[in-house]
Amino acid sequence: MTGAARQFFILALCYAVAGMVLGIVMAASHDHGEMPTHAHIMVAGWVMSSIFAFFYHLFPAIGASRLARAHFWVQSVSGIVLVVSLFFLLQGNDQIEAITALASFGFLIGMLMFVWNALPVLKAG
Ligand code: HEM
Ligand code: HEM
């Protein structure tokens, strides 16, 4: 794996480990207050990053492009800020909500960049 594929797969593995550790802590403590954080780390983190990784692996020319690299940075920075700030928000730090909201928009912009990068594949038929 090279380029954005490799970057996304490394990110996916980090999300998987972090999300599972949080899941085990939640289960062991019988405190499921961080369920939305765990759910987003696992699905928006581990699963989505894996899908991006395999897409860019399947289409290496797109994966090596500047646009794919840009997509990685927007999606990863916003995603990490999203789940970390969500964790602290759910711990009762209400003042962090604006950062979570901003990161959500960053995450959406990342997704739109992926749609743009994936379009040539659809056009090629
Ligand atoms: C070490 C493995 C895992 C542990 C210990 C764990 C633990 C938990 C716990 C305790 C909850 C809260 C359940 C509740 O309050 O109803 C939960 C929810 C959830 N988990 Fe995990 N989990 C693990 C792995 C995963 C994986 C691999 C995924 C997805 C790829 C995942 C996705 C979710 C989702 C989406 C929810 C929210 C479910 C809902 O909305 O009802 N989890 N998990
Ligand atoms: C722009 C980014 C996103 C925002 C702002 C967002 C927001 C939310 C909100 C407000 C909830 C309800 C939480 C609750 O009731 O406590 C939720 C639940 C959930 N979201 Fe997202 N979401 C985003 C992206 C995603 C993505 C990309 C995925 C999956 C690929 C996803 C998967 C889920 C799942 C599985 C749940 C149910 C888990 C739970 O109830 O805690 N979300 N999301």
XYZ file of C-alpha atoms and ligand atoms in Angstrom:
211
model
C 0.000 0.000 0.000
C 1.265 3.482 -0.893
C 0.119 7.118 -0.884
C -3.248 8.032 0.582
C -4.197 4.315 0.800
C -1.370 3.654 3.244
C -2.046 6.818 5.240
C -5.737 5.981 5.590
C -5.036 2.374 6.561
C -2.614 3.425 9.316
C -5.252 5.898 10.559
C -7.929 3.163 10.439
C -5.809 0.816 12.572
C -5.225 3.585 15.152
C -8.975 4.272 15.317
C -9.692 0.537 15.729
C -7.353 0.129 18.694
C -8.450 3.392 20.387
C -12.167 2.646 19.857
C -11.930 -0.890 21.190
C -9.972 0.238 24.264
C -12.724 2.808 24.925
C -15.393 0.113 24.369
C -13.724 -2.200 26.889
C -13.382 0.653 29.420
C -17.111 1.425 28.938
C -18.104 -2.232 29.348
C -15.851 -2.771 32.382
C -16.973 0.405 34.158
C -20.677 -0.088 33.293
C -20.623 3.547 32.200
C -21.815 3.847 28.598
C -21.795 7.661 28.618
C -19.145 7.705 25.892
C -21.158 5.451 23.559
C -21.436 8.116 20.811
C -17.657 8.657 20.957
C -16.997 4.911 20.753
C -19.566 4.487 17.938
C -18.045 7.295 15.845
C -14.446 6.151 16.431
C -15.424 2.655 15.265
C -17.689 3.484 12.331
C -16.709 7.002 11.146
C -13.075 6.203 12.077
C -12.124 2.556 11.610
C -14.729 1.550 9.006
C -14.727 4.744 6.887
C -10.928 5.117 6.880
C -10.624 1.463 5.808
C -13.023 2.078 2.943
C -11.011 5.126 1.832
C -7.790 3.063 2.123
C -9.119 0.219 -0.014
C -10.569 2.619 -2.592
C -7.228 4.404 -3.032
C -5.445 1.019 -3.074
C -7.780 -0.170 -5.840
C -7.171 3.004 -7.854
C -3.484 3.794 -7.174
C -3.273 6.672 -9.695
C -5.966 8.531 -7.740
C -4.383 7.468 -4.430
C -1.070 9.033 -5.460
C -2.666 12.362 -6.450
C -2.368 15.629 -4.510
C -6.148 15.671 -4.127
C -6.107 12.292 -2.358
C -3.362 13.523 0.003
C -5.392 16.685 0.673
C -8.452 14.524 1.342
C -6.461 12.486 3.866
C -5.361 15.555 5.843
C -8.809 17.188 5.915
C -10.564 13.912 6.855
C -7.999 12.832 9.447
C -7.487 16.154 11.253
C -11.240 16.907 11.388
C -12.072 13.313 12.378
C -9.568 13.219 15.227
C -10.651 16.662 16.498
C -14.281 15.495 16.176
C -13.940 12.371 18.337
C -11.487 13.834 20.871
C -13.651 16.941 21.406
C -16.783 14.762 21.534
C -15.123 12.719 24.298
C -14.532 15.845 26.384
C -17.966 17.267 25.509
C -19.601 14.115 26.885
C -17.448 14.434 30.027
C -19.354 17.671 30.664
C -17.115 20.293 29.002
C -19.925 22.150 27.247
C -17.676 25.016 26.117
C -15.933 22.650 23.659
C -19.117 22.149 21.603
C -18.167 24.838 19.037
C -14.992 22.891 18.210
C -16.978 19.652 17.778
C -19.400 21.500 15.469
C -16.545 22.984 13.427
C -14.865 19.573 13.151
C -18.179 18.068 11.926
C -18.166 20.501 8.997
C -14.510 19.654 8.322
C -15.462 15.971 8.284
C -18.259 16.691 5.799
C -15.855 18.682 3.591
C -13.512 15.654 3.692
C -16.349 13.423 2.495
C -17.148 15.864 -0.332
C -13.457 15.781 -1.355
C -13.704 11.988 -1.501
C -16.831 12.217 -3.677
C -14.859 14.513 -6.011
C -11.884 12.109 -6.089
C -14.169 9.139 -6.750
C -16.056 10.774 -9.635
C -13.536 9.821 -12.380
C -14.014 6.160 -11.470
C -17.765 6.495 -11.922
C -17.360 8.397 -15.196
C -15.010 5.691 -16.530
C -17.914 3.240 -16.073
C -13.407 -4.628 21.997
C -14.507 -4.585 21.272
C -15.702 -3.732 21.622
C -16.250 -3.448 22.833
C -15.806 -3.919 24.214
C -17.420 -2.605 22.578
C -18.259 -2.103 23.565
C -19.392 -1.364 23.325
C -20.301 -0.910 24.353
C -20.166 -1.182 25.847
C -21.280 -0.216 23.732
C -22.481 0.481 24.384
C -23.729 -0.393 24.239
C -24.947 0.289 24.814
O -24.838 1.121 25.729
O -26.068 -0.021 24.341
C -21.005 -0.211 22.302
C -21.773 0.396 21.339
C -21.440 0.451 20.002
N -20.365 -0.152 19.387
Fe -18.911 -1.207 20.321
N -17.519 -2.393 21.228
C -16.490 -3.054 20.603
C -16.235 -3.094 19.245
C -16.964 -2.438 18.291
C -16.696 -2.489 16.873
C -15.596 -3.323 16.229
C -17.615 -1.690 16.262
C -17.822 -1.364 14.797
C -16.943 -1.619 13.834
C -18.463 -1.135 17.304
C -19.514 -0.272 17.085
C -20.391 0.135 18.050
C -21.546 0.991 17.760
C -21.961 1.542 16.393
C -22.208 1.194 18.986
C -23.470 2.006 19.223
C -24.646 1.065 19.107
C -25.971 1.809 19.272
O -26.134 2.921 18.732
O -26.857 1.242 19.933
N -18.030 -1.587 18.509
N -19.851 -0.920 22.083
C -20.550 15.239 10.326
C -20.293 14.253 11.132
C -21.295 13.623 12.051
C -22.089 14.194 13.002
C -22.178 15.678 13.376
C -22.841 13.131 13.631
C -23.764 13.316 14.665
C -24.435 12.307 15.318
C -25.402 12.497 16.389
C -25.851 13.853 16.948
C -25.792 11.267 16.803
C -26.793 10.937 17.942
C -26.004 10.625 19.197
C -26.894 10.368 20.394
O -28.102 10.170 20.240
O -26.355 10.358 21.509
C -25.098 10.284 15.987
C -25.205 8.923 16.126
C -24.556 7.993 15.339
N -23.742 8.266 14.255
Fe -23.103 10.107 13.683
N -22.505 11.939 13.067
C -21.572 12.197 12.076
C -20.986 11.293 11.233
C -21.211 9.925 11.276
C -20.640 8.988 10.351
C -19.751 9.382 9.166
C -21.032 7.751 10.759
C -20.749 6.397 10.169
C -19.977 6.165 9.133
C -21.878 7.922 11.932
C -22.441 6.906 12.667
C -23.269 7.072 13.735
C -23.817 5.975 14.532
C -23.532 4.492 14.303
C -24.626 6.553 15.526
C -25.409 5.809 16.621
C -24.519 5.668 17.835
C -25.043 6.324 19.047
O -26.281 6.406 19.228
O -24.246 6.797 19.868
N -21.957 9.252 12.224
N -24.277 10.946 15.092
